[in-house]
Each structure stands twice: as structure tokens, then as C-alpha cells.
Amino acid sequence: MGYSDTDKLAINTIRVLAADATAHANSGHPGAPMGMAPVAHVLWNKFLRFNPKNPKWLGRDRFVLSNGHACMLQYALLHLYGYALSIDDLKAFRSVDSITPGHPESHDTPGIEVTTGPLGQGICNAVGLAMAQAHTAAVFNKPGFDLIDNYTYCFLGDGCLMEGVSSEASSLAGHLQLGNLIAVWDDNQITIDGSTEVAFTEDVVKRYEAYGWQVLTVGDGENDLDGIEAAIKKGQEEKTKPTLIKLTTIIGFGSKQQGTHNVHGSPLKPDDIKQLKEKFGFNPEESFAVPKNVYELCNEAASRGAKLEAEWNDLFAKYGEQHKAEHDDLVRRQTGDLPEGWEKSLPVYTPADPAVASRKLSEIVLNKIHQAIPELVGGSADLTGSNLTRWKDAVDFQPPSTKLGDYTGRYIRYGVREHAMGAIMNGLAAYGTIVPYGGTFLNFVSYAAGATRLSALSRVRVLWVATHDSIGLGEDGPTHQPIETLAHYRALPNNMVWRPADGNETSAAYYVALTSKHTPSVMAFSRQNLPQLEGSTIEKAIKGGYVLHEDETADITLVSTGSEVCICIDAIKELKEKHNIKARMVSIPCFEVFDLQDKAYRMSVLPDGIPSMSVEVMSTMGWERYTHEQFGLNRFGASGAYKDVYKKFEFTPEGIAKRAIATVNFWKDVPNIRSPINRAFQQMI
Amino acid sequence: MGYSDTDKLAINTIRVLAADATAHANSGHPGAPMGMAPVAHVLWNKFLRFNPKNPKWLGRDRFVLSNGHACMLQYALLHLYGYALSIDDLKAFRSVDSITPGHPESHDTPGIEVTTGPLGQGICNAVGLAMAQAHTAAVFNKPGFDLIDNYTYCFLGDGCLMEGVSSEASSLAGHLQLGNLIAVWDDNQITIDGSTEVAFTEDVVKRYEAYGWQVLTVGDGENDLDGIEAAIKKGQEEKTKPTLIKLTTIIGFGSKQQGTHNVHGSPLKPDDIKQLKEKFGFNPEESFAVPKNVYELCNEAASRGAKLEAEWNDLFAKYGEQHKAEHDDLVRRQTGDLPEGWEKSLPVYTPADPAVASRKLSEIVLNKIHQAIPELVGGSADLTGSNLTRWKDAVDFQPPSTKLGDYTGRYIRYGVREHAMGAIMNGLAAYGTIVPYGGTFLNFVSYAAGATRLSALSRVRVLWVATHDSIGLGEDGPTHQPIETLAHYRALPNNMVWRPADGNETSAAYYVALTSKHTPSVMAFSRQNLPQLEGSTIEKAIKGGYVLHEDETADITLVSTGSEVCICIDAIKELKEKHNIKARMVSIPCFEVFDLQDKAYRMSVLPDGIPSMSVEVMSTMGWERYTHEQFGLNRFGASGAYKDVYKKFEFTPEGIAKRAIATVNFWKDVPNIRSPINRAFQQMI
């Protein structure tokens, strides 16, 4: 306790920097940084464990700005505390190719843990980071070695609290008794539309108590630094509940417009900035000025952090002497590399092996590899028995008091909360010691679209086990049958969509998904049984697309994925026997990986001089990139036994053959047919 | 109060029908129907106002099954109470082309108000239906004419309560003081993963009280019929709060496996069905048997309903005598037709008009048409000032006690709740007297993917005003810049995506969106200014795609949408002046509508014999359907002033010209270039 004038100056420096940077960019959100500067100062100066010279130190506390539009707060802190973020970077706020973009992006900026801005996501990431801490601690800590004992702190605003995804994750966080999570709600009573009274009059305190959180209140977030400090301390002391601190602040504190939504998303006017600087003792003629004693105060905290890391490194070295295997495992995990030779556990199939649903093939992979990859931590949004995501004898990740598992458990019961699962997985992956996967029906990955997009943007390795991947799920009907979902996720940059056709392709999907350190994957698996294909191998399938059946004299190339490949194979027989038409067969389990192969290879798979037709029981969108004609489903499906549904829409050998014949006839007179792969210029990727 | 043996028999009939139908289909969810049969009986037999002979009677109560997997409950009720749903329809449960699909679909089955199954959606639809009732009542009821006074009842399960979307809508429902909404929570403590203890241990009662709901508890949902009746009555009496009834039930009541997750999603075994029927006094040798006195009991309720409708029709006729304009308006609204001549209010532009952002053009449309279309009810997910969705002097839809508006208000403050907004709009549209629109950034329509999909599947007219539609939003950066979003929504069946290039195209978008009674629309609008184009007209644009600039001797067709059309126009000048290349210009503001035009028209827009190139600052996915080459952005954007961002990615006249030249050269030697429109066979739509 006890805050000096320098502390207050440091707080006002944050406010002035936020005002200067948004004014300089002529864009941005000064209000929240100015209102939250006091709690940010108390947290960073008194509590947060970090070393700016090593933003990746495993033992650091995690700080998440869920109200990411307030990023000038975070950028100012990163600068003041000595991260590799200069005054020039602050001046470049919101300009192209800066490390200070309009919302925080973890891959661009040292010290940013997760990419935030889309509201509600950050608090869920924080839940994931806290779960990762609890798990990593339970696995690695030993008597005398409390190596993993960090807190996760999260700032969030009213918008985050209104988003349903935060409700999902907060309910789960309470259930999981995450005592290592401390969230600060910026209760400024202002949203873009004005007062929160217009749409947000619930009792948040009561709601979070209902979730099982400790809720604390600080009534004067602009001045009561001691109260803020006491609340954070109380949050640290509560070991079996996450803490929410309701901090009443004044948005844009110091501005002439403070307390109004006018300071939310627009820079302050010049005269307002002038009076702000005068009020806070800054020279109104100067911009981006940081008083020397403020730097010094922040440097002290940073030095303490560097010392803490040094001590931690010593402890970790001693740990290595007594627990070499665990030490080395923890070192390896942080590199993102998987244990050497893990891929030998991947199952390999021959056509003699029985037909199996690819969701089951996925389960077989998980059963085979989970021992080889100890950082694999999975779960399902309440569809465990359908997604087949839980390996035999898995331990659930649960608070020990529930007697349903413990924190060493590697299987997470997410509940019916797909969006939170996606956002939590982003946090789990960001922690650095876990590779997360999560299961739901493919159709309901869309519920998590807000989170999956951020997986891709923030370049984290997150795996979706997306079962029941088409109309082939049958009776549940159109409400559950994805049509647009693969197109959606194929259009998402830096995201892999896999739809394996058999066991070898399933192994290939897991191989590429698990070894792609910076790309998430949506793996689509069937409910229905699929035969093991002649011609498939893991080696071929990891190229994303390959020739399953070659015929130099073919009249057409059939191209397909997943459960339709085997129907195409039957169609090829039909074409040959009944129509004297010869077809090549190409399987493209993953567009994105196929696109990464060199052109010569891709042209060998989809060559010039022959028409091609795709077959996939969902939207044809995107297939025009690979084939001349498309057989798909640009309408909703139907409820019924899956074979009846396939028949209704003519996804049968006969239905495919009919369209293949039309394709051959239509392209017969075209000389020098050009492969769709053959393009005038490269796409920008 | 007072329930007879016949009541109990009726309840057990529902249970037996659910067991029979799921067994017969060898698929489905018997557990929830069996557990909820008592509350369903009490509600339908004692309270629900409906006439099975006219499922569209405006004065009816609305019943929503949010736990849609329990649809055999609803199908059994519809059958017993005399809707056009026969025993044969029950026997056809979950078979292709039946009216009893695996989850309830409103467009297929008489008596189904909204399409449910994806968890959490139904309760939000119910909130929308209740809001629609409150609004319609406020607008149309007159002294002595309480025409619009129905309740909305909703059943929901644990899964619905876990989904964040229900949290969003429930918070808003509390804020809006919807006393006409009564929800029954099937508290059976079972989810697919087993006991709710594994993931759902929050205090739901406290949470809903925090939202401002009345929460009631019935401890024995299988036997305490009087308690159920009393709770529903208390729900009806509470006029300023929605009511949640916590009803403790036993899933699969009567089965040998009752109370376990084994009865959730799998049919009962034959011996289990046998003992069930024996226990309930049914002949175990018979299936789909309904005792005569059960039919009679249900018929009585149905007759009461028919009488209620007759009385209502009399009242409505009298209303028509005293309030002819309102009467006729209400009749018209129910047809889905807009007021005659409304389209004359749509603004028309010439190239002399100033450049305006299309979000602003959208605002102009709303200002012009809101008086002509009184059923237009809009809102925004807390981005009113950015989306420009609120016409001048609009009244907010608010409880009068807030003094912020009243229930006649046509502008809804949704808060930061995009998903709930989408799901609520589905309910608003389903009520029959409202055409809803809602605003957010295009990027965040994805948060509502679960709801938008159901808009399309259930064929409701819902309009999204999706502003800030590209990297053109500038400084907010990649977290807010959509790349995949249009591809996603273009791939969604029965959904229109509009991206207008100027004022006339904006008017066209609204025209088609508002006159398409059974198709939702996502309208993408720019943040940045766009000039009024030479050659655009409403008449051309309502075809979805058209030639903006014709040139019979052209070397290439440029094809674009929205904010890139005007850049293409400049590129055409550049190509002509500097490279002696001539280009035609095509604008395709809406793929889906263009696809509906006849082939001759489409071929005239995108003819054979000339190469084409699309230009759109987002994923190229889908453009291969229309053009030979694509210039787009298959990566995430950048934070910066929008002109800098466009320049970085070369979306400039020069960047477009460069690629157009490459396209012309690449296709130069190909004889008889075939238009991508020209296909071997028709897609199934």
C-alpha cells in the first residue's frame, strides 16, 4: 500500500499516451485506457510477474486485455515497462505494418499473449490460460518445486460481459474452480450506444456469484489505488474460485467528455488534449512525452521481474537435476516440437482392413498417439460418445474436490459450449505447454466462428474433431447437416480443413494438423462407415491431394473427399462397365495443404487435357478452383437414414456416373482443355 | 386443478408414442419427451390457446421447443390435439420427406412455430416472439380490443442453458421486462456426457434472477401436476418479468433406464418398451396406439381453442369497424406483402450525386422507407452510430418504466449480443407481423452463424445490415476485417448476400431483401465513401448481376462488387490509356439472385469468348464460378488508414490493371474461351 506522486504520474502518463496515440492516428479508443490506467498501473507495478526482456518466460503471469479496443493501454504498458515496443511504435499506432495495430495481435507484438478485440474472446482465452496453468502445474510441479504457479489476469468491459461466449467460459471457470484467474471488469456504464442502461441492466455481481466466482467491488476505480491493490490481493488468496473485480471507472477520465460514449471510439479533440495535459502536469506542446521518473518507476518493476525469472531459471535447473525427464519434456513442449518418433504411433491401413466410420478412425488415432504426445489435451462440447474424442481410460480435467478427475486430467468436459471451447482452446494453445483438440458436430463448429477465426489469425495449433460431417449423419436432419461449413472454413485464411476418406488419410490429417505449429485445423469425420481405399497412403495424403487411381487413357478425372471417395470408386466401375468411360480418381482431403504443393505436382494431379468433376455432398463453393464441373448440394439436406438421404440427392454410383457422362460430353469438343489449376497469376497469400 | 386418470393416461400416451416412434425409426431422443410429458400435458390441455385447424391464427399462444431433439414430444402433441399430423406421420418419424424430421422444422410441419434443434436457439426465438407480441400489442391494441395478448411458452433443457446465445437473449428479455414469456427448464440433470455435474454446476436460479426473471421451482415434474399448473399460472400473473420454471424431471420416465443418459439419444430396447406399456396399462403387442378417451380429452381442448379463435375473429371484425386502417394493416402484414407502392420511397441516384459510404446509403434507405413499411423493426448490436441503422427520431423499443422508449418503439437496443440478435430476429419474423433487420460489422455476423443458418433453413425474412464490410474499414485491423465471411454466407443455401457498389445498388438490395418473403439477406456495406456509378440502375441491379459498362470489342471482362467496382472503373481507364486494352465491366452485387436469372441473361453478362477476372478484397472462394481469374485476398488484412491498406494489397487501378493484363495474355491463345457460367449440368438447388 502507499502510492506516491510518481505512481499517479505514471497513471497519467498512460492516459496522455493513449490520448496522444489516438489523436496521432486520428483513430482508436482513448476512453477505456484512460479509465483503466489506475488498475493497470497497480497490477503491472505491484503484482504482475514478467520480464520484458523475455516475454516468453514460462513462469510469467499472463495478462489478457479482453476489451482489446483499449489496446493503447497495453501498448503504453509494454513501452513503459521495457518491452521491445518503442515510442516510434506508439507513434505508428494503427498504421500499416506497425507492431501496434488497431487491436492487439499476439503474433506481431512482444508481450501480447492472445489476439483480442472481438468482444468476449479474451476472457475465454484467459480461462484457457488459467486451465493450462492448473494442468501444467499438476503435471510438472513437485515437492519443493512450485515451478508453475502463475496467475492469469484479465481486463474486460461491459461488451465482453454481454457476449454469450464469456457466459459459457465463465460458467465453466466457476465449475473448474480456477483460483488462479483474476478478472477486472471495467464497470464504466458506457457502451457505444450510450449508457449500459439501454440494454444491460442485469445484476452482474449476482450472475458471477451464480457461476461460483468470488466477486469483489471497488467503487472508485480512478482514485482508490489501495482498494484496487487489496482486491487483487484477495483475488490471489482465493484458491478455489476465480475472482471478478467490479471496478467502477470513468471512461475517458480526465477528458472534458469523460463519462460519455464520445470518448469511447474517437480521439480527443486538440483543445481537450491540451487541458488534459495541463491538468496532469504535462507540457501541452509535447506529444508522446514520458517523464523520466515514470520510466524509472517502471524499470524497477521490470528489474524485479528479471530477477524473478533468474531465480525461476535457477529453480528450473535444480528441477532438471532431480526430475530430468519432466524438465526436458517441459523444455521440449515450449519449442512446439512433438516428441521424436511420435508419428510411428499413427495407424496404417490396407484395403483388407474393415470399413470404419472416420470418427472412429479418429478415435483410434487418439488412442494410439496420446501416450506419445503427453501435451495433447482434448475434450468435447458434450458429445463425447458421438465425437469419440476420449481415449480409453482418460482422466477428466476436473477439480479434485469433485472426485470426477483432477487437474492432471487430459480430457475436458466443456459442456454444450462450442464457442467457449474454441476460445478456451486458443488460450490453452497460447500457454505454450499444451496442444488442444475439441470435439463437436461439424455443423456446430460454426457456433464457434468467432473463436476459430482468431485461432487462424493468431496462428495457434488448435484441432477441431468435427464429426457427423455431412448429410451422412442421417436422421438428425437438416438442422444438424452442414452444407456451408467446409466452404466457410476453407475460405478462412491460415486454417486447414481436412476431410479424410479412410484410415490412412485420417492418420495424415492428424500428422499435418499436429505438426503445423502455427495453423489450426478443422478435421471433418463421418458418422457412417468408410472402406479402406486401394491406393491411399499417409505419404500421399499429407500432400493434401493426390491421385488415388491413375489411368493414362482416362476420359475424366473424378475428384472427391471423405465419404464420397468410395462412392466415386464405385461410380468409376459403373462408368467403365456400363458406359465404356474411363476415369481417374483424385482425393483432396485438404485444399490448403494441396495448394501449398508446387505447381508441377498439382498439375500432375489435375492435369490439362482432361475434364474433371468434383463430388462432395455439400456446397460446391470453392470446388471450381480445382474442377471443371461440380456435383454437390447447394440446398439443405433431409432427415432420414443416411443411405436414403444419399439416394434422394443422387449421391450414388449411378448419380455420379450420370453427371460424369454429362461432363465428358460437354467437354468433348473443347481442344486443349485447361486445368483449373493453371492460372494467369498467383493469388496473394 | 384436479387431474383425472384420463389426464394421466394422456401423459403416458405421449411417453409411449415417443418410445414407439423412436423405436420404429431406430433413431431419436425418447428421454426428454418421456420426462416432459406431464408439463406438456398441463400446458397444452389447460393453458395453451390454439386452434389446430388454423395453426396460423394470429391470436394463438406460441409454443417453442428449444430442446428440439425432444421433437417426438411436440409431434405427439400435434397429433393428439388434431393438427394435420397423422399416426402415419408419426410412423414416418425421421424418414426422408416426412413432416416429422429429426428436429422440428417450421416450414414443413403445421403447428411448428420455429425450427429448433441447434441448442440455445429456441429460447432466443421465444424471446423474439414475446418481443413481437409486446410490440404488436402496443401498436394495435385499443381500449376494449385486447387483440394481441398471447403468451409465448418455451421448453428448454440444460444444453440450451449452457449455450451462450441463451444467456444473451435471457439477459435482454429481463431488461425488456417480457412478462408474456414463460419458459420451462427441463431440469433432468442429464446431458449426453452424463450427469450435469461434469460441467454444469452453476446456480441457474440465481443467474436468472440476476437477469431480472421470476424463477419458480417445481420439485416433482413427473407427478405434481397441480404444482405445474400453479407455476404456469404464477408465470401468467407476473406482468413485468419473464418467468423461468425450474422443473425437476426424470429423463426417460417409465423406462428401465430412466434417469440416465442412455435414454437421451437412443431408442428404448424392445423389452424396455414392453414393460413400459404394461406399466402404463397399454397393450405391449400394439404400437402407436392412442386410447379413445385420450383423443376425446385432447379434442375438448382443441374445441375450446377453436371457440377462442371464433371469438377472437368476432372481436377482430368489430375492431375493423372502429379501426379500419389498423385492421387492414394487420391483415396485410400477415400476408407478408409490403404496403402497395412502398418501393417508390427508395432513393434513386445519378452519377452527379456525391460519393457516400454505402452504410450511409443504407441509412438513407431506412430513413426513406420506414414510414412506408410500418412493420420494419430494426436494431443494432451496440453499433448504432457505426451501422447507421437508426432512422431520425426513431423510438426505442423499451419497457415504458425505463423512460427510454416504449413497446411501440421500432428500434431495438440489442447490446453486444450478435448471436442473440440473429436468433431473436428469427422469432420476430416468425411472429408474422414484423420484418426485422439488425446491424453489426460484417465480421461479427459470424458470431451469429448458428442463428443465420436457421434463418435460411426456416425461410424467414431477416435482414442483416452488415457494415464495415472489408479491409476498407481500415484502422481497426485484421481482427475486424472480414475475409471469409461473404464466402461463408454465399455458401449458405437460401441466403442472399448483397454487396452494393453505390446508391442504386443499395436500393436494389433493400428492394429484393424486403420483397423476398422466405429468404434472409446479409447486406454488406462499406465504411468508406463510394461514388455513384455511371450505368447503375435499380432495375438492373435487382437481377443480382449486370453489365455496368459494355464494350463489344473488349479484351477482358472485369467483375466486381461493392467498393471495388469504382476502382475497377478507374483500372479500365488505365488499361485503355496506358495499355490499349479494352475491358467490359460487370457488377454482381448478389450471387444468389444472379444465379436465379435464366442462362441466356447470365451468358449475356458473362459471355463466351472473352476472359474474365474478378476483383474483391476478400477470399476468392466462389468467384471461380463466374470468372476465369480472381484477384482477392486469401490472407488476413492489415491495420491502417483504408487507402494505405488497399495500396498494400494492390487493390488500386494499377494493381488491377497489372493482373488484367496477365489475364489477357494468359488466355490469348485459347480459342473459343468458354464462360464459367456454361456448365455441363445443373446444380441441385
Tab-separated table of C-alpha atoms in Angstrom, chain B residues 266-421:
chain	number	residue	atom	x	y	z
B	266	SER	CA	-31.183	-43.815	-28.329
B	267	PRO	CA	-34.441	-45.742	-28.646
B	268	LEU	CA	-35.535	-47.983	-25.796
B	269	LYS	CA	-34.915	-51.686	-26.216
B	270	PRO	CA	-37.907	-53.929	-27.038
B	271	ASP	CA	-38.141	-55.425	-23.549
B	272	ASP	CA	-37.980	-51.959	-22.048
B	273	ILE	CA	-40.830	-50.772	-24.252
B	274	LYS	CA	-42.790	-53.881	-23.301
B	275	GLN	CA	-42.523	-53.210	-19.556
B	276	LEU	CA	-43.243	-49.531	-20.171
B	277	LYS	CA	-46.506	-50.306	-21.906
B	278	GLU	CA	-47.520	-52.865	-19.309
B	279	LYS	CA	-46.755	-50.444	-16.509
B	280	PHE	CA	-48.846	-47.726	-18.138
B	281	GLY	CA	-51.731	-50.042	-18.994
B	282	PHE	CA	-51.049	-50.264	-22.707
B	283	ASN	CA	-51.148	-53.429	-24.772
B	284	PRO	CA	-47.496	-54.381	-25.275
B	285	GLU	CA	-48.412	-56.015	-28.585
B	286	GLU	CA	-49.673	-52.724	-30.034
B	287	SER	CA	-47.660	-49.793	-31.315
B	288	PHE	CA	-48.760	-46.210	-31.914
B	289	ALA	CA	-51.984	-46.890	-30.006
B	290	VAL	CA	-53.913	-43.921	-28.667
B	291	PRO	CA	-56.758	-44.613	-26.234
B	292	LYS	CA	-60.051	-43.166	-27.368
B	293	ASN	CA	-60.611	-41.162	-24.189
B	294	VAL	CA	-57.238	-39.535	-24.651
B	295	TYR	CA	-58.255	-38.336	-28.088
B	296	GLU	CA	-61.501	-37.087	-26.560
B	297	LEU	CA	-59.724	-35.205	-23.796
B	298	CYS	CA	-57.448	-33.541	-26.309
B	299	ASN	CA	-60.296	-32.801	-28.673
B	300	GLU	CA	-62.039	-30.905	-25.891
B	301	ALA	CA	-59.064	-28.612	-25.534
B	302	ALA	CA	-58.870	-28.212	-29.288
B	303	SER	CA	-62.559	-27.338	-29.420
B	304	ARG	CA	-62.088	-24.737	-26.730
B	305	GLY	CA	-59.304	-23.328	-28.889
B	306	ALA	CA	-61.497	-23.237	-31.983
B	307	LYS	CA	-64.104	-21.380	-29.955
B	308	LEU	CA	-61.487	-18.926	-28.751
B	309	GLU	CA	-60.468	-18.249	-32.291
B	310	ALA	CA	-64.068	-17.702	-33.333
B	311	GLU	CA	-64.499	-15.183	-30.528
B	312	TRP	CA	-61.245	-13.534	-31.498
B	313	ASN	CA	-62.368	-13.309	-35.100
B	314	ASP	CA	-65.571	-11.606	-33.966
B	315	LEU	CA	-63.568	-9.169	-31.901
B	316	PHE	CA	-61.251	-8.537	-34.809
B	317	ALA	CA	-64.210	-7.868	-37.106
B	318	LYS	CA	-65.566	-5.312	-34.637
B	319	TYR	CA	-62.100	-3.835	-34.391
B	320	GLY	CA	-62.193	-3.465	-38.137
B	321	GLU	CA	-65.322	-1.398	-37.900
B	322	GLN	CA	-63.806	1.041	-35.447
B	323	HIS	CA	-60.186	0.917	-36.558
B	324	LYS	CA	-60.253	0.108	-40.214
B	325	ALA	CA	-56.734	1.255	-41.075
B	326	GLU	CA	-55.142	-0.753	-38.269
B	327	HIS	CA	-57.318	-3.761	-39.053
B	328	ASP	CA	-56.332	-3.755	-42.696
B	329	ASP	CA	-52.712	-3.179	-41.841
B	330	LEU	CA	-52.716	-6.189	-39.535
B	331	VAL	CA	-54.384	-8.340	-42.179
B	332	ARG	CA	-51.868	-7.239	-44.763
B	333	ARG	CA	-48.872	-7.776	-42.535
B	334	GLN	CA	-49.817	-11.401	-42.078
B	335	THR	CA	-49.693	-11.989	-45.831
B	336	GLY	CA	-46.090	-10.913	-45.915
B	337	ASP	CA	-46.838	-8.389	-48.641
B	338	LEU	CA	-45.482	-4.915	-48.133
B	339	PRO	CA	-47.755	-1.859	-48.453
B	340	GLU	CA	-48.523	-1.033	-52.039
B	341	GLY	CA	-46.191	1.493	-53.572
B	342	TRP	CA	-43.649	1.400	-50.752
B	343	GLU	CA	-40.887	0.973	-53.295
B	344	LYS	CA	-41.470	4.495	-54.564
B	345	SER	CA	-39.722	5.627	-51.401
B	346	LEU	CA	-36.476	4.008	-52.466
B	347	PRO	CA	-33.880	6.620	-53.339
B	348	VAL	CA	-32.524	6.802	-56.896
B	349	TYR	CA	-29.147	8.265	-57.778
B	350	THR	CA	-27.291	9.675	-60.770
B	351	PRO	CA	-23.549	9.962	-61.226
B	352	ALA	CA	-23.851	13.638	-60.326
B	353	ASP	CA	-24.764	12.731	-56.764
B	354	PRO	CA	-21.968	12.832	-54.220
B	355	ALA	CA	-19.869	9.873	-53.103
B	356	VAL	CA	-21.261	8.349	-49.936
B	357	ALA	CA	-20.360	5.299	-47.837
B	358	SER	CA	-22.796	2.502	-48.527
B	359	ARG	CA	-23.544	2.215	-44.803
B	360	LYS	CA	-24.750	5.805	-45.147
B	361	LEU	CA	-26.698	4.865	-48.285
B	362	SER	CA	-28.338	2.172	-46.195
B	363	GLU	CA	-29.239	4.748	-43.565
B	364	ILE	CA	-30.779	6.918	-46.276
B	365	VAL	CA	-32.910	3.990	-47.421
B	366	LEU	CA	-34.099	3.336	-43.868
B	367	ASN	CA	-34.961	6.990	-43.404
B	368	LYS	CA	-36.914	6.979	-46.654
B	369	ILE	CA	-38.839	3.720	-46.264
B	370	HIS	CA	-39.616	3.375	-42.568
B	371	GLN	CA	-42.825	5.301	-42.836
B	372	ALA	CA	-43.996	3.325	-45.833
B	373	ILE	CA	-43.263	-0.018	-44.142
B	374	PRO	CA	-44.584	0.148	-40.584
B	375	GLU	CA	-43.638	-3.470	-39.870
B	376	LEU	CA	-39.957	-2.703	-40.310
B	377	VAL	CA	-38.376	-3.082	-36.867
B	378	GLY	CA	-34.627	-2.660	-36.592
B	379	GLY	CA	-31.755	-2.506	-34.216
B	380	SER	CA	-28.069	-2.970	-33.747
B	381	ALA	CA	-25.786	-4.976	-31.523
B	382	ASP	CA	-24.445	-1.824	-29.850
B	383	LEU	CA	-23.080	-0.273	-33.040
B	384	THR	CA	-25.902	2.107	-33.868
B	385	GLY	CA	-23.668	5.060	-34.636
B	386	SER	CA	-21.414	2.930	-36.821
B	387	ASN	CA	-24.027	0.783	-38.551
B	388	LEU	CA	-26.284	3.829	-39.078
B	389	THR	CA	-29.316	1.635	-38.527
B	390	ARG	CA	-31.482	4.082	-36.606
B	391	TRP	CA	-33.625	6.439	-38.586
B	392	LYS	CA	-34.040	10.004	-37.420
B	393	ASP	CA	-36.435	10.327	-34.474
B	394	ALA	CA	-36.898	6.584	-34.104
B	395	VAL	CA	-38.454	5.481	-30.829
B	396	ASP	CA	-36.599	2.778	-28.921
B	397	PHE	CA	-38.329	-0.486	-28.093
B	398	GLN	CA	-38.076	-0.365	-24.313
B	399	PRO	CA	-40.245	-1.047	-21.284
B	400	PRO	CA	-42.063	2.228	-20.573
B	401	SER	CA	-40.782	2.230	-16.995
B	402	THR	CA	-37.248	2.844	-18.280
B	403	LYS	CA	-38.405	6.133	-19.809
B	404	LEU	CA	-36.078	5.305	-22.704
B	405	GLY	CA	-38.862	4.398	-25.102
B	406	ASP	CA	-41.882	2.134	-25.133
B	407	TYR	CA	-43.132	-1.055	-26.742
B	408	THR	CA	-44.407	0.745	-29.831
B	409	GLY	CA	-40.759	1.598	-30.474
B	410	ARG	CA	-39.292	0.156	-33.625
B	411	TYR	CA	-35.627	0.383	-32.701
B	412	ILE	CA	-34.146	-2.372	-30.573
B	413	ARG	CA	-31.023	-1.935	-28.467
B	414	TYR	CA	-29.662	-5.451	-28.599
B	415	GLY	CA	-26.470	-4.769	-26.659
B	416	VAL	CA	-23.265	-6.513	-27.709
B	417	ARG	CA	-25.163	-9.694	-28.482
B	418	GLU	CA	-24.932	-10.536	-32.188
B	419	HIS	CA	-25.879	-14.177	-31.818
B	420	ALA	CA	-28.966	-13.433	-29.756
B	421	MET	CA	-29.878	-10.665	-32.195
